[in-house]
């Protein structure tokens, strides 16, 4: 049942309480997606060292087709892991924004955010993890779809001391120069593989919102 507000009373609720009560099915879908993201990250952590070991040790080796495929597959897995983190934080923000829009009686904002939460929660990734043939292209297609819906425009894949590579940077570089590009190879090989799942809990705070 929706939260009922008596006249002359403006009670406060946590963001989680509003989502659980007024958007029950949406909230359940969002929580299910968070579990999916955590499972995706755990799966990638298990296989990433193997893929990292297949990267060429010298840049000149990257001229070979097999070496380029190995680099692309490593990039794909790192991109999926970091996308999962970005997706979690984006979903958390969408839920907060939805509750804020409800508090302001902003029906247009409510409708827009519900659509975005549903679309993001349906962006599944597990089958792309095991696709060493078309997985990168399929990830690019999902990214393009999310960009067009103004859900996720980009995210950081490799974060190093002196350089960051976003997924958009990587795609642009590959489109312009191919995989035989020293900067991308060097920074990919220098990157640190993740050791733990970074996905947290949605709306994990006691922050209150007043419903007017």
CSV table of N, CA, C and O in Angstrom, one decimal, residues 81-162:
chain,number,residue,atom,x,y,z
A,81,UNK,N,33.5,-5.6,-15.5
A,81,UNK,CA,33.7,-5.4,-14.0
A,81,UNK,C,33.4,-4.0,-13.6
A,81,UNK,O,32.6,-3.7,-12.6
A,82,UNK,N,34.0,-3.0,-14.3
A,82,UNK,CA,33.9,-1.6,-13.9
A,82,UNK,C,32.5,-1.1,-14.3
A,82,UNK,O,31.9,-0.2,-13.6
A,83,UNK,N,31.9,-1.7,-15.4
A,83,UNK,CA,30.5,-1.3,-15.7
A,83,UNK,C,29.6,-1.7,-14.5
A,83,UNK,O,28.7,-0.9,-14.2
A,84,UNK,N,29.8,-2.9,-14.0
A,84,UNK,CA,28.9,-3.3,-12.9
A,84,UNK,C,28.9,-2.3,-11.7
A,84,UNK,O,27.9,-2.0,-11.1
A,85,UNK,N,30.1,-1.8,-11.4
A,85,UNK,CA,30.2,-0.8,-10.3
A,85,UNK,C,29.5,0.4,-10.7
A,85,UNK,O,28.8,1.0,-9.9
A,86,UNK,N,29.7,0.9,-11.9
A,86,UNK,CA,29.0,2.1,-12.4
A,86,UNK,C,27.5,1.9,-12.4
A,86,UNK,O,26.7,2.8,-12.0
A,87,UNK,N,27.1,0.7,-12.8
A,87,UNK,CA,25.6,0.5,-12.9
A,87,UNK,C,25.0,0.5,-11.5
A,87,UNK,O,23.9,1.0,-11.3
A,88,UNK,N,25.7,-0.1,-10.5
A,88,UNK,CA,25.2,-0.1,-9.1
A,88,UNK,C,25.0,1.3,-8.6
A,88,UNK,O,24.0,1.7,-8.1
A,89,UNK,N,26.0,2.2,-8.8
A,89,UNK,CA,25.9,3.5,-8.3
A,89,UNK,C,24.9,4.4,-9.0
A,89,UNK,O,24.2,5.2,-8.5
A,90,UNK,N,24.7,4.1,-10.3
A,90,UNK,CA,23.7,4.7,-11.1
A,90,UNK,C,22.3,4.3,-10.7
A,90,UNK,O,21.4,5.2,-10.5
A,91,UNK,N,22.1,3.0,-10.4
A,91,UNK,CA,20.9,2.5,-9.9
A,91,UNK,C,20.5,3.1,-8.6
A,91,UNK,O,19.4,3.5,-8.3
A,92,UNK,N,21.5,3.2,-7.7
A,92,UNK,CA,21.3,3.8,-6.4
A,92,UNK,C,20.8,5.2,-6.5
A,92,UNK,O,19.9,5.7,-5.8
A,93,UNK,N,21.5,6.0,-7.4
A,93,UNK,CA,21.1,7.4,-7.6
A,93,UNK,C,19.7,7.5,-8.2
A,93,UNK,O,18.9,8.4,-7.8
A,94,UNK,N,19.4,6.6,-9.1
A,94,UNK,CA,18.0,6.7,-9.7
A,94,UNK,C,17.0,6.4,-8.7
A,94,UNK,O,15.9,7.1,-8.7
A,95,UNK,N,17.2,5.5,-7.8
A,95,UNK,CA,16.2,5.2,-6.7
A,95,UNK,C,16.1,6.4,-5.8
A,95,UNK,O,14.9,6.8,-5.4
A,96,UNK,N,17.2,7.1,-5.5
A,96,UNK,CA,17.1,8.3,-4.6
A,96,UNK,C,16.3,9.4,-5.3
A,96,UNK,O,15.5,10.1,-4.8
A,97,UNK,N,16.7,9.6,-6.6
A,97,UNK,CA,16.0,10.6,-7.4
A,97,UNK,C,14.5,10.3,-7.5
A,97,UNK,O,13.7,11.3,-7.6
A,98,UNK,N,14.2,9.1,-7.7
A,98,UNK,CA,12.7,8.7,-7.8
A,98,UNK,C,12.0,9.1,-6.5
A,98,UNK,O,10.9,9.7,-6.6
A,99,UNK,N,12.6,8.8,-5.4
A,99,UNK,CA,11.9,9.2,-4.1
A,99,UNK,C,11.8,10.7,-4.0
A,99,UNK,O,10.8,11.2,-3.5
A,100,UNK,N,12.9,11.4,-4.4
A,100,UNK,CA,12.9,12.8,-4.3
A,100,UNK,C,11.8,13.4,-5.2
A,100,UNK,O,11.1,14.3,-4.9
A,101,UNK,N,11.6,12.8,-6.4
A,101,UNK,CA,10.6,13.2,-7.3
A,101,UNK,C,9.2,13.0,-6.8
A,101,UNK,O,8.3,13.8,-6.9
A,102,UNK,N,9.0,11.9,-6.1
A,102,UNK,CA,7.7,11.6,-5.4
A,102,UNK,C,7.5,12.6,-4.3
A,102,UNK,O,6.3,13.1,-4.2
A,103,UNK,N,8.5,13.0,-3.6
A,103,UNK,CA,8.3,14.0,-2.5
A,103,UNK,C,7.9,15.3,-3.1
A,103,UNK,O,7.3,16.1,-2.4
A,104,UNK,N,8.3,15.6,-4.3
A,104,UNK,CA,8.0,16.9,-5.0
A,104,UNK,C,6.7,16.8,-5.8
A,104,UNK,O,6.4,17.8,-6.5
A,105,UNK,N,6.1,15.6,-5.9
A,105,UNK,CA,5.0,15.4,-6.8
A,105,UNK,C,5.3,15.7,-8.2
A,105,UNK,O,4.5,16.2,-9.0
A,106,UNK,N,6.5,15.3,-8.6
A,106,UNK,CA,7.0,15.5,-10.0
A,106,UNK,C,6.7,14.3,-10.8
A,106,UNK,O,7.5,13.4,-10.9
A,107,UNK,N,5.5,14.2,-11.4
A,107,UNK,CA,5.1,13.0,-12.1
A,107,UNK,C,5.9,12.7,-13.3
A,107,UNK,O,6.2,11.6,-13.6
A,108,UNK,N,6.3,13.8,-14.0
A,108,UNK,CA,7.2,13.6,-15.2
A,108,UNK,C,8.5,13.0,-14.8
A,108,UNK,O,9.0,12.1,-15.5
A,109,UNK,N,9.1,13.5,-13.7
A,109,UNK,CA,10.3,12.9,-13.2
A,109,UNK,C,10.2,11.5,-12.7
A,109,UNK,O,11.0,10.6,-13.0
A,110,UNK,N,9.0,11.2,-12.1
A,110,UNK,CA,8.8,9.8,-11.6
A,110,UNK,C,8.7,8.9,-12.8
A,110,UNK,O,9.4,7.8,-12.8
A,111,UNK,N,8.0,9.2,-13.8
A,111,UNK,CA,7.8,8.3,-15.0
A,111,UNK,C,9.1,8.1,-15.7
A,111,UNK,O,9.5,7.0,-16.1
A,112,UNK,N,9.9,9.2,-15.8
A,112,UNK,CA,11.2,9.0,-16.5
A,112,UNK,C,12.2,8.1,-15.7
A,112,UNK,O,12.8,7.2,-16.3
A,113,UNK,N,12.2,8.3,-14.4
A,113,UNK,CA,13.1,7.5,-13.6
A,113,UNK,C,12.7,6.0,-13.5
A,113,UNK,O,13.5,5.1,-13.5
A,114,UNK,N,11.4,5.8,-13.5
A,114,UNK,CA,10.9,4.4,-13.5
A,114,UNK,C,11.3,3.7,-14.7
A,114,UNK,O,11.8,2.5,-14.7
A,115,UNK,N,11.2,4.4,-15.9
A,115,UNK,CA,11.7,3.8,-17.2
A,115,UNK,C,13.2,3.5,-17.1
A,115,UNK,O,13.6,2.4,-17.6
A,116,UNK,N,13.9,4.4,-16.6
A,116,UNK,CA,15.4,4.2,-16.5
A,116,UNK,C,15.8,3.1,-15.6
A,116,UNK,O,16.7,2.3,-15.9
A,117,UNK,N,15.1,3.0,-14.5
A,117,UNK,CA,15.4,1.9,-13.5
A,117,UNK,C,15.1,0.5,-14.1
A,117,UNK,O,15.9,-0.4,-14.0
A,118,UNK,N,14.0,0.5,-14.8
A,118,UNK,CA,13.6,-0.8,-15.5
A,118,UNK,C,14.6,-1.2,-16.6
A,118,UNK,O,15.1,-2.3,-16.7
A,119,UNK,N,15.0,-0.2,-17.4
A,119,UNK,CA,15.9,-0.4,-18.5
A,119,UNK,C,17.3,-0.9,-18.0
A,119,UNK,O,17.9,-1.8,-18.5
A,120,UNK,N,17.8,-0.2,-16.9
A,120,UNK,CA,19.1,-0.6,-16.4
A,120,UNK,C,19.0,-1.9,-15.8
A,120,UNK,O,19.9,-2.8,-15.9
A,121,UNK,N,17.9,-2.2,-15.0
A,121,UNK,CA,17.8,-3.5,-14.4
A,121,UNK,C,17.7,-4.7,-15.3
A,121,UNK,O,17.9,-5.8,-14.9
A,122,UNK,N,17.4,-4.4,-16.6
A,122,UNK,CA,17.3,-5.4,-17.6
A,122,UNK,C,18.6,-5.6,-18.4
A,122,UNK,O,18.6,-6.4,-19.4
A,123,UNK,N,19.6,-4.8,-18.0
A,123,UNK,CA,20.9,-4.9,-18.8
A,123,UNK,C,21.7,-6.0,-18.1
A,123,UNK,O,22.5,-5.8,-17.3
A,124,UNK,N,21.5,-7.2,-18.6
A,124,UNK,CA,22.2,-8.4,-18.0
A,124,UNK,C,23.6,-8.6,-18.7
A,124,UNK,O,23.7,-8.3,-19.9
A,125,UNK,N,24.5,-9.1,-18.0
A,125,UNK,CA,25.9,-9.2,-18.5
A,125,UNK,C,26.5,-10.6,-18.5
A,125,UNK,O,27.6,-10.7,-19.1
A,126,UNK,N,25.9,-11.5,-17.8
A,126,UNK,CA,26.6,-12.8,-17.5
A,126,UNK,C,27.0,-13.5,-18.8
A,126,UNK,O,28.1,-14.1,-18.9
A,127,UNK,N,26.1,-13.5,-19.8
A,127,UNK,CA,26.5,-14.2,-21.1
A,127,UNK,C,27.6,-13.6,-21.9
A,127,UNK,O,28.2,-14.2,-22.7
A,128,UNK,N,27.8,-12.3,-21.6
A,128,UNK,CA,28.9,-11.6,-22.3
A,128,UNK,C,30.3,-12.0,-21.7
A,128,UNK,O,31.3,-11.9,-22.4
A,129,UNK,N,30.3,-12.4,-20.5
A,129,UNK,CA,31.5,-12.7,-19.8
A,129,UNK,C,32.2,-13.9,-20.5
A,129,UNK,O,33.4,-14.0,-20.7
A,130,UNK,N,31.4,-14.9,-21.0
A,130,UNK,CA,31.9,-16.1,-21.6
A,130,UNK,C,32.0,-16.0,-23.1
A,130,UNK,O,32.4,-17.0,-23.7
A,131,UNK,N,31.6,-14.9,-23.7
A,131,UNK,CA,31.6,-14.8,-25.1
A,131,UNK,C,33.0,-14.1,-25.6
A,131,UNK,O,33.1,-12.9,-25.6
A,132,UNK,N,33.9,-15.0,-25.9
A,132,UNK,CA,35.2,-14.5,-26.4
A,132,UNK,C,35.2,-14.1,-27.9
A,132,UNK,O,36.3,-13.7,-28.4
A,133,UNK,N,34.1,-14.3,-28.5
A,133,UNK,CA,34.1,-14.0,-30.0
A,133,UNK,C,33.4,-12.7,-30.3
A,133,UNK,O,34.0,-11.8,-30.9
A,134,UNK,N,32.2,-12.5,-29.8
A,134,UNK,CA,31.5,-11.3,-30.1
A,134,UNK,C,31.2,-10.5,-28.8
A,134,UNK,O,30.4,-9.5,-28.9
A,135,UNK,N,31.7,-10.9,-27.7
A,135,UNK,CA,31.4,-10.2,-26.4
A,135,UNK,C,31.6,-8.7,-26.4
A,135,UNK,O,30.8,-8.0,-25.8
A,136,UNK,N,32.8,-8.3,-26.9
A,136,UNK,CA,33.1,-6.9,-26.9
A,136,UNK,C,32.1,-6.1,-27.7
A,136,UNK,O,31.6,-5.0,-27.3
A,137,UNK,N,31.7,-6.6,-28.9
A,137,UNK,CA,30.8,-5.9,-29.7
A,137,UNK,C,29.4,-5.9,-29.0
A,137,UNK,O,28.7,-4.8,-29.1
A,138,UNK,N,29.0,-6.9,-28.4
A,138,UNK,CA,27.8,-6.9,-27.7
A,138,UNK,C,27.7,-6.0,-26.5
A,138,UNK,O,26.7,-5.3,-26.2
A,139,UNK,N,28.9,-5.8,-25.8
A,139,UNK,CA,29.0,-4.8,-24.7
A,139,UNK,C,28.9,-3.4,-25.3
A,139,UNK,O,28.2,-2.6,-24.7
A,140,UNK,N,29.5,-3.2,-26.4
A,140,UNK,CA,29.4,-1.9,-27.1
A,140,UNK,C,27.9,-1.6,-27.4
A,140,UNK,O,27.5,-0.4,-27.3
A,141,UNK,N,27.2,-2.6,-27.9
A,141,UNK,CA,25.8,-2.4,-28.3
A,141,UNK,C,24.9,-2.0,-27.0
A,141,UNK,O,24.1,-1.1,-27.1
A,142,UNK,N,25.2,-2.7,-25.9
A,142,UNK,CA,24.5,-2.4,-24.7
A,142,UNK,C,24.8,-1.0,-24.2
A,142,UNK,O,23.9,-0.2,-23.8
A,143,UNK,N,26.1,-0.6,-24.3
A,143,UNK,CA,26.5,0.8,-24.0
A,143,UNK,C,25.8,1.8,-24.8
A,143,UNK,O,25.3,2.8,-24.3
A,144,UNK,N,25.7,1.6,-26.1
A,144,UNK,CA,25.1,2.5,-27.0
A,144,UNK,C,23.6,2.7,-26.7
A,144,UNK,O,23.1,3.8,-26.7
A,145,UNK,N,23.0,1.6,-26.3
A,145,UNK,CA,21.6,1.6,-25.9
A,145,UNK,C,21.4,2.5,-24.7
A,145,UNK,O,20.4,3.3,-24.6
A,146,UNK,N,22.2,2.3,-23.7
A,146,UNK,CA,22.1,3.0,-22.4
A,146,UNK,C,22.5,4.5,-22.6
A,146,UNK,O,21.9,5.4,-22.0
A,147,UNK,N,23.4,4.8,-23.5
A,147,UNK,CA,23.7,6.2,-23.8
A,147,UNK,C,22.5,6.9,-24.5
A,147,UNK,O,22.2,8.0,-24.1
A,148,UNK,N,21.8,6.2,-25.4
A,148,UNK,CA,20.7,6.8,-26.1
A,148,UNK,C,19.5,7.1,-25.1
A,148,UNK,O,18.8,8.0,-25.3
A,149,UNK,N,19.5,6.3,-24.0
A,149,UNK,CA,18.4,6.5,-23.0
A,149,UNK,C,18.8,7.4,-21.9
A,149,UNK,O,18.1,7.5,-20.9
A,150,UNK,N,20.0,7.9,-22.0
A,150,UNK,CA,20.6,8.8,-21.0
A,150,UNK,C,20.7,8.2,-19.6
A,150,UNK,O,20.4,8.7,-18.6
A,151,UNK,N,21.1,6.9,-19.7
A,151,UNK,CA,21.2,6.1,-18.4
A,151,UNK,C,22.7,6.1,-18.0
A,151,UNK,O,23.0,6.4,-16.8
A,152,UNK,N,23.6,5.6,-18.8
A,152,UNK,CA,25.0,5.6,-18.5
A,152,UNK,C,25.7,6.1,-19.8
A,152,UNK,O,25.6,5.4,-20.8
A,153,UNK,N,26.4,7.2,-19.7
A,153,UNK,CA,27.1,7.7,-20.9
A,153,UNK,C,28.5,7.2,-21.0
A,153,UNK,O,29.0,7.0,-22.2
A,154,UNK,N,29.2,6.9,-19.9
A,154,UNK,CA,30.6,6.3,-20.0
A,154,UNK,C,31.0,5.9,-18.6
A,154,UNK,O,30.3,6.2,-17.6
A,155,UNK,N,32.1,5.2,-18.5
A,155,UNK,CA,32.6,4.9,-17.2
A,155,UNK,C,34.1,4.6,-17.3
A,155,UNK,O,34.6,4.3,-18.4
A,156,UNK,N,34.9,4.7,-16.2
A,156,UNK,CA,36.3,4.4,-16.2
A,156,UNK,C,36.6,2.9,-16.1
A,156,UNK,O,36.1,2.2,-15.2
A,157,UNK,N,37.4,2.4,-17.0
A,157,UNK,CA,37.8,1.0,-17.1
A,157,UNK,C,39.2,0.8,-16.4
A,157,UNK,O,39.3,0.0,-15.5
A,158,UNK,N,40.2,1.6,-16.9
A,158,UNK,CA,41.5,1.5,-16.3
A,158,UNK,C,41.8,2.8,-15.6
A,158,UNK,O,41.8,3.9,-16.3
A,159,UNK,N,42.1,2.8,-14.4
A,159,UNK,CA,42.5,4.0,-13.6
A,159,UNK,C,43.9,3.8,-13.1
A,159,UNK,O,44.2,3.0,-12.2
A,160,UNK,N,44.8,4.6,-13.7
A,160,UNK,CA,46.2,4.5,-13.3
A,160,UNK,C,46.7,5.8,-12.7
A,160,UNK,O,45.9,6.8,-12.7
A,161,UNK,N,47.9,5.9,-12.3
A,161,UNK,CA,48.4,7.1,-11.6
A,161,UNK,C,48.4,8.3,-12.5
A,161,UNK,O,48.0,9.4,-12.1
A,162,UNK,N,48.8,8.1,-13.8
A,162,UNK,CA,48.9,9.2,-14.7
A,162,UNK,C,47.9,9.2,-15.9
A,162,UNK,O,48.0,10.0,-16.8
